[in-house]
CSV table of C-alpha atoms and ligand atoms in Angstrom, one decimal:
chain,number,residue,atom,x,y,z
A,1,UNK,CA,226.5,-89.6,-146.3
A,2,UNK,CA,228.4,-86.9,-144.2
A,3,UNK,CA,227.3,-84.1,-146.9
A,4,UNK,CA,223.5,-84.8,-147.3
A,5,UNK,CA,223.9,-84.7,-143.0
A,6,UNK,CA,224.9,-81.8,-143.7
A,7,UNK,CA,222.7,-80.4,-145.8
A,8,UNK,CA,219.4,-82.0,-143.3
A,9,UNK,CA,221.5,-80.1,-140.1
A,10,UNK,CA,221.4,-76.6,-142.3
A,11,UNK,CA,217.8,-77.3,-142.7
A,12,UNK,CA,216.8,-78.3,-139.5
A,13,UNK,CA,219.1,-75.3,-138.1
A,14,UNK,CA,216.9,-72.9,-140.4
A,15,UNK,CA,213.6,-73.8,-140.1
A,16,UNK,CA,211.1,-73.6,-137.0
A,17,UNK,CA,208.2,-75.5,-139.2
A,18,UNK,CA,209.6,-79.3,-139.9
A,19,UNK,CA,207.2,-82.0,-139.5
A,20,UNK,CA,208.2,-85.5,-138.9
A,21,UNK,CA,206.5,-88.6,-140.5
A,22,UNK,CA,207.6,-92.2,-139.2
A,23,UNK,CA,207.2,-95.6,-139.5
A,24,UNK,CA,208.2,-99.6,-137.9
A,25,UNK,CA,212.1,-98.5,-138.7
A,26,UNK,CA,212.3,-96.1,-136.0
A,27,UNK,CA,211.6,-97.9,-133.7
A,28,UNK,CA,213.8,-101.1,-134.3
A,29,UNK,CA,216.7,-99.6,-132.5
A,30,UNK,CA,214.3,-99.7,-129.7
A,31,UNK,CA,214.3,-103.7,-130.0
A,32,UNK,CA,210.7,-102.9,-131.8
A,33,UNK,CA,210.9,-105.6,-135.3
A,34,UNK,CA,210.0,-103.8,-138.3
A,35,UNK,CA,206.9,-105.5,-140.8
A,36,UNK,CA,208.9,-105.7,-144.0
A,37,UNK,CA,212.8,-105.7,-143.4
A,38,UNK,CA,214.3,-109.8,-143.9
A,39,UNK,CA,213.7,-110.2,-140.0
A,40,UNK,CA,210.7,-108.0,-140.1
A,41,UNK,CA,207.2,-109.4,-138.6
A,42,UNK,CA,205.0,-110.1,-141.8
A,43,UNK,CA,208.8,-112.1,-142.8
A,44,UNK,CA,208.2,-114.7,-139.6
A,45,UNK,CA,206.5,-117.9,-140.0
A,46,UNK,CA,202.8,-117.8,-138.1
A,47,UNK,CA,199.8,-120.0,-138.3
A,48,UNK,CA,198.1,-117.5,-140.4
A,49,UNK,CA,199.9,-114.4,-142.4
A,50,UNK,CA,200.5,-111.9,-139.8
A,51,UNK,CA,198.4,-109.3,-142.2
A,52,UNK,CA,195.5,-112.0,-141.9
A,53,UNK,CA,195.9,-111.5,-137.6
A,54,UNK,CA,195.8,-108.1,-137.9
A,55,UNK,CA,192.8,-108.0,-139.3
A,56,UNK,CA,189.0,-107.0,-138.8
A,57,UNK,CA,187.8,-109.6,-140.0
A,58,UNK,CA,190.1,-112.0,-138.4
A,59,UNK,CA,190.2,-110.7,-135.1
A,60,UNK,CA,186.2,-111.2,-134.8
A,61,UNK,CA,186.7,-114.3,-136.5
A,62,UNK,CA,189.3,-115.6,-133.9
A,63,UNK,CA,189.9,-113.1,-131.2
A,64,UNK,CA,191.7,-116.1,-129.2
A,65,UNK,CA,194.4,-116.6,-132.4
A,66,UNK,CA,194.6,-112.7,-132.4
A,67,UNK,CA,195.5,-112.4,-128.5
A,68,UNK,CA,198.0,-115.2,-129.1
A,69,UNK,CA,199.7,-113.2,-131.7
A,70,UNK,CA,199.2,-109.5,-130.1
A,71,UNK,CA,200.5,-110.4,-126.5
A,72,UNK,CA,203.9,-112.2,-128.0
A,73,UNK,CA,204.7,-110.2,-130.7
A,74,UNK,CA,203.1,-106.8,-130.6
A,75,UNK,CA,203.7,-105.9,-126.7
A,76,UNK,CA,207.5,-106.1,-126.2
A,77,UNK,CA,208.2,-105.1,-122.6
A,78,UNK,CA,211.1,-103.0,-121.5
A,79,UNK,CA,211.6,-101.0,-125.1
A,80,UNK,CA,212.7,-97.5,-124.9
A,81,UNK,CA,213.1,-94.7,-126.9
A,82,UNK,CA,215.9,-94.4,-128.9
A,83,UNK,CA,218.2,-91.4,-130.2
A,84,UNK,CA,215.3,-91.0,-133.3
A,85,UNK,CA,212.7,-90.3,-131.3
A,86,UNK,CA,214.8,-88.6,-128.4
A,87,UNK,CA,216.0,-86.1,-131.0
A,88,UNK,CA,212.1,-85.5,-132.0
A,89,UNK,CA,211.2,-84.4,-128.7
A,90,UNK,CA,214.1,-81.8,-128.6
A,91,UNK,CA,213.4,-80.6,-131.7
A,92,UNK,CA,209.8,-80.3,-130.8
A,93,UNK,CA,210.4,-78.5,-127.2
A,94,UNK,CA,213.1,-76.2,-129.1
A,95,UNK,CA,210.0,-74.9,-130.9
A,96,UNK,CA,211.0,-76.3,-134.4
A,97,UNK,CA,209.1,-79.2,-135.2
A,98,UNK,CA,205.2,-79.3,-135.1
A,99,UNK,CA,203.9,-82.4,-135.3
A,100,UNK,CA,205.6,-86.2,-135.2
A,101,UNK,CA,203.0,-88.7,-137.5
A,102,UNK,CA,203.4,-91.9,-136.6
A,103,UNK,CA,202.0,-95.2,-138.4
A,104,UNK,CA,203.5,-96.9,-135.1
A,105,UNK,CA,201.3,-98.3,-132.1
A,106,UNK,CA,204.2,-98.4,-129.5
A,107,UNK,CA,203.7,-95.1,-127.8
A,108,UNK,CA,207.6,-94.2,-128.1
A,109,UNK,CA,207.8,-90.9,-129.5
A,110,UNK,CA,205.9,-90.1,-126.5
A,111,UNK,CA,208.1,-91.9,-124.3
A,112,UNK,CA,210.2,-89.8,-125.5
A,113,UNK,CA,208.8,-86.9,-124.5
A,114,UNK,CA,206.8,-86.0,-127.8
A,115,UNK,CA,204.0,-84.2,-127.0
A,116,UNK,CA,202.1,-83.5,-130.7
A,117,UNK,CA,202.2,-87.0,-131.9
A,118,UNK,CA,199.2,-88.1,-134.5
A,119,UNK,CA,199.2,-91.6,-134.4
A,120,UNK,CA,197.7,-92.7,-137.9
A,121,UNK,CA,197.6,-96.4,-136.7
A,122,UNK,CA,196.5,-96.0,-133.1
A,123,UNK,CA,198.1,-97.5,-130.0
A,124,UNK,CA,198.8,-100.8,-128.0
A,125,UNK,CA,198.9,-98.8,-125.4
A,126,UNK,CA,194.6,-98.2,-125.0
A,127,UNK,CA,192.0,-100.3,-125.5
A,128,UNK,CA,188.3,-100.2,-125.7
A,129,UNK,CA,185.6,-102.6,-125.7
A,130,UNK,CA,185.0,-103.7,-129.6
A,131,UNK,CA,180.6,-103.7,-128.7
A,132,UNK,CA,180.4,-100.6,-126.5
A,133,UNK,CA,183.6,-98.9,-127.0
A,134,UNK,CA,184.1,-98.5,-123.2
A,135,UNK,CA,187.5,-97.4,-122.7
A,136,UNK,CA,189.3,-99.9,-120.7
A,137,UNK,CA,193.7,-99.8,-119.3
A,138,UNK,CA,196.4,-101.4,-121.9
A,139,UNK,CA,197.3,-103.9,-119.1
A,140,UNK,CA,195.3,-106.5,-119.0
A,141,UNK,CA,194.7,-106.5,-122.6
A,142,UNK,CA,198.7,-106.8,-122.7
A,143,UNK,CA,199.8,-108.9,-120.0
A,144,UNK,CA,196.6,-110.7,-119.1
A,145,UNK,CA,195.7,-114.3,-119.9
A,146,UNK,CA,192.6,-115.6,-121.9
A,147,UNK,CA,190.4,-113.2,-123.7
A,148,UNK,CA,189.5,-110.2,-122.5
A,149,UNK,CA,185.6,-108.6,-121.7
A,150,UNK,CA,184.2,-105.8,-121.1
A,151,UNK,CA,181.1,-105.7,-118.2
A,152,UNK,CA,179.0,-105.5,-121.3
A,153,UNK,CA,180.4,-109.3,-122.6
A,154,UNK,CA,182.0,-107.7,-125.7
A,155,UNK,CA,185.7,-108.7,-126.5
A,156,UNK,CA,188.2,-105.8,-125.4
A,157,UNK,CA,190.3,-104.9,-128.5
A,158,UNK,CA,193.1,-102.5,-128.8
A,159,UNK,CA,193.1,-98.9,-130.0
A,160,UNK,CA,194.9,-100.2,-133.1
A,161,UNK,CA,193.6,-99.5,-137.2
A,162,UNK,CA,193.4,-103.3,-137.9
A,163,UNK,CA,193.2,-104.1,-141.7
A,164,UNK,CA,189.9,-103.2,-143.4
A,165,UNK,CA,189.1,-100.3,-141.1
A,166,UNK,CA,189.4,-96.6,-141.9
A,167,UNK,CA,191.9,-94.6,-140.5
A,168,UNK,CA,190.4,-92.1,-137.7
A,169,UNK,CA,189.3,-89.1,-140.2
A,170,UNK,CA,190.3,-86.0,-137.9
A,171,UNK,CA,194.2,-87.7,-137.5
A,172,UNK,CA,194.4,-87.9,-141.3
A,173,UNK,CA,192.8,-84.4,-141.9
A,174,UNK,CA,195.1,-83.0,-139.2
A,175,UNK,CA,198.3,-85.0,-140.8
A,176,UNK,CA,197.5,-83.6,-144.1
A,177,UNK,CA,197.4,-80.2,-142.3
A,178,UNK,CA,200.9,-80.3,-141.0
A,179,UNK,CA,202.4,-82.0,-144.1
A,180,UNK,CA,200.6,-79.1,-146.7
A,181,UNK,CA,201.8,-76.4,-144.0
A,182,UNK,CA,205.7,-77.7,-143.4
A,183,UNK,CA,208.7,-76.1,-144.6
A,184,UNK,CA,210.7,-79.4,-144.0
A,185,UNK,CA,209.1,-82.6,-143.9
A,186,UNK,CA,211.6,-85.8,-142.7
A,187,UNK,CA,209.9,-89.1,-143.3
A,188,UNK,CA,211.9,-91.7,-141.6
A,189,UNK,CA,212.1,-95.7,-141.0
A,190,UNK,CA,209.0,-96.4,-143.3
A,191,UNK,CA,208.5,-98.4,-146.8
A,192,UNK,CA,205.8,-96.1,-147.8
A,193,UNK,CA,204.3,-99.3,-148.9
A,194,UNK,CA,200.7,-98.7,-147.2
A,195,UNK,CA,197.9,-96.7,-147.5
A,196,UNK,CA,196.3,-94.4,-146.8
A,197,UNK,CA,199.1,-93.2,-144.5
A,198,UNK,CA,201.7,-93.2,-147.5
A,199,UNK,CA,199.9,-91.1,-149.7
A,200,UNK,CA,200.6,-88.3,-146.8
A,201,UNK,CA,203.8,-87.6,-148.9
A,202,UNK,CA,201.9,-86.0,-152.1
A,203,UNK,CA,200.5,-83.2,-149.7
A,204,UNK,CA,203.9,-81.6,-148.9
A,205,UNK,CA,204.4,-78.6,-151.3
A,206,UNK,CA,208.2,-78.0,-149.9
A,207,UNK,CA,211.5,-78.3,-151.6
A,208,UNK,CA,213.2,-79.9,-148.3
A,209,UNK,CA,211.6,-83.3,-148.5
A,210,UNK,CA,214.1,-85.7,-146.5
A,211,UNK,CA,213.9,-89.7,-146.6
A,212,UNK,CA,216.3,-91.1,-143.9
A,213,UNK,CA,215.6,-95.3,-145.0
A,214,UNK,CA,217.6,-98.1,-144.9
A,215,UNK,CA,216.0,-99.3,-148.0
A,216,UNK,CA,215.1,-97.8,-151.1
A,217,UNK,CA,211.2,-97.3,-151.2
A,218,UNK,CA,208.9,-95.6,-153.9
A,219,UNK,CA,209.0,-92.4,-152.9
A,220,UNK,CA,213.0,-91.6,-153.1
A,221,UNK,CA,212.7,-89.9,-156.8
A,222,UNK,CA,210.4,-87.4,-154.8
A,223,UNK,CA,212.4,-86.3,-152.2
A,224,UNK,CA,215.2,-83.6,-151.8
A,225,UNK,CA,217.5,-85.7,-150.0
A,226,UNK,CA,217.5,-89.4,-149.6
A,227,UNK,CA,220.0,-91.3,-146.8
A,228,UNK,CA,219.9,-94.9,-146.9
A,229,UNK,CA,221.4,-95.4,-143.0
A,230,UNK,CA,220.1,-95.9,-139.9
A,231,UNK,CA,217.8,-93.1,-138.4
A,232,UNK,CA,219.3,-93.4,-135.2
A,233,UNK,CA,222.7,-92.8,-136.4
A,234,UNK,CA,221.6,-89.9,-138.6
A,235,UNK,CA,219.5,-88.5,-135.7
A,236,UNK,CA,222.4,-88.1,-133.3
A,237,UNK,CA,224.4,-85.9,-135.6
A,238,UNK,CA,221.7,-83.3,-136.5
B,1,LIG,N1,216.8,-96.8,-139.7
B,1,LIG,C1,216.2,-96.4,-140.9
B,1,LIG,N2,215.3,-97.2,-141.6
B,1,LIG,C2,215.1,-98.4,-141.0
B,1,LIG,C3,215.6,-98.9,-139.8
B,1,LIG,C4,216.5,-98.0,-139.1
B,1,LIG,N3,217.1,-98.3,-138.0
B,1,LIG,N4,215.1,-100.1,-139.5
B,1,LIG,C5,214.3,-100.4,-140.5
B,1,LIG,N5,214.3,-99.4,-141.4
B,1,LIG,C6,213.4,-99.3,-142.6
B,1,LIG,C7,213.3,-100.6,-143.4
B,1,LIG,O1,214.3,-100.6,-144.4
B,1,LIG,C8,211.9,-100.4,-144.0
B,1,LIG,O2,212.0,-99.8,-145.3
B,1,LIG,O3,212.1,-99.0,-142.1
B,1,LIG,C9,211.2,-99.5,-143.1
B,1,LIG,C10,210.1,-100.2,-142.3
B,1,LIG,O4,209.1,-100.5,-143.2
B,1,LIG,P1,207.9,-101.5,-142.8
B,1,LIG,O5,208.4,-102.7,-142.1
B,1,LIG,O6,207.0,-101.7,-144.0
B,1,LIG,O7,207.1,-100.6,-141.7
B,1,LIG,P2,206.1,-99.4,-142.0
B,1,LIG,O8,206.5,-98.7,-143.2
B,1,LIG,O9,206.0,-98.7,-140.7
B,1,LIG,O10,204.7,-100.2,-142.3
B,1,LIG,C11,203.6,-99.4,-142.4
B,1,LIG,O11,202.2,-101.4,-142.4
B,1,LIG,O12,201.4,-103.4,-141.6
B,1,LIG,C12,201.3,-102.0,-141.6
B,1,LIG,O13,200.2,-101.0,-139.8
B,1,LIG,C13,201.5,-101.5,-140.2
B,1,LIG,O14,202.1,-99.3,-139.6
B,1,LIG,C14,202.5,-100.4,-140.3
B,1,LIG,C15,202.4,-100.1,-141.8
């Protein structure tokens, strides 16, 4: 591992256009579960698959199921950044990294102090109303008891992508703008197992493609340099 470390410092060191794409394993040395690891969320025995509950058509279904699931094990209180996303920020405010792109809805990176962060999957940290789209605080929607409503009487949902909805057109377009335009692109902590979101790695036309995973996912062949350890580890030596 030392020499691929390395070779990702000499890169980082020469380059102010790097570009950061992340997923769920960033964020589990936060405390934050991944989806797909053995102890990962979609891995835990529910009612319903967990895929089903974060669903469209589920949550209009059953908003009451989906609140159940959301408020115990999508808000985890307390988390903080961690030395992945810490490193991001300096990176970022040492004018070498452009954007961070995030499939993750806990609002870390910019905990951290990220301040370009295009969230492909939205955040649990705003909500909306799902009739009128009024724009309502995190905290009741969170924390609260019971379901939710807007003045209107529509359910208040989270600013999340739920399965069967499009990702937000302008965070992909910009996303694919960053990823055609970097010089080093690090994609960290994901399976690249979903789309759209993983097909962002066919836009990078760089030879410094770096995959820092702690498993092996479809995408390895096509990267430069491939570590299978953890990404807060890695992060605190580059
Ligand atoms: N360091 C490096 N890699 C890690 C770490 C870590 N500390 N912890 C976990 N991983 C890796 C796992 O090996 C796994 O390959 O992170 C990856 C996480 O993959 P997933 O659990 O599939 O999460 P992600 O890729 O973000 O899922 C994408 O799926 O359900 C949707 O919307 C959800 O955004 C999510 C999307």
């Amino acid at each position: 591992m030392q020499e691929a470390i390395r070779t990702l410092k000499n890169w980082l060191a020469e380059s102010d256009n790097i570009v950061f794409f992340g997923g769920a394993g960033v964020s589990t040395e936060s405390g934050i579960p991944d989806f797909r690891s053995v102890d990962g969320l979609y891995n835990q025995k529910w009612k319903y698959p967990p895929e089903t509950i974060l669903s469209a058509s589920f949550f209009a279904r059953n908003p009451e199921e989906y609140y159940r699931f959301h408020r115990e094990k999508l808000v985890i209180d307390g988390v903080k950044p961690n030395r992945a996303h810490l490193r991001l920020a300096e990176l970022e405010a040492e004018g070498k990294l452009r954007a961070v792109i995030t499939q993750n809805i806990d609002g870390l990176h910019q905990a951290a102090g990220s301040k370009n962060v295009l969230e492909l999957h939205g955040s649990i940290l705003r909500a909306h109303c799902a009739r009128c789209r009024k724009p309502y605080s995190a905290e009741r929607m969170n924390h609260g008891t019971g379901l939710p409503r807007c003045d209107c009487g529509g359910v208040i949902r989270p600013d999340i992508v739920l399965y069967e909805e499009p990702l937000d057109e302008d965070v992909m377009g910009r996303a694919i703008h960053y990823i055609r335009q970097a010089e080093v692109l690090i994609i960290g902590g994901t399976s690249l197992n979903v789309y759209p979101a993983a097909g962002l790695v066919r836009y990078y036309r760089g030879q410094r493609l770096a995959l820092v995973n702690l498993s092996e996912t479809p995408y390895d062949s096509f990267a430069d340099l491939v570590i299978h350890e953890k990404i807060g580890e890695v992060f605190s030596q580059i």
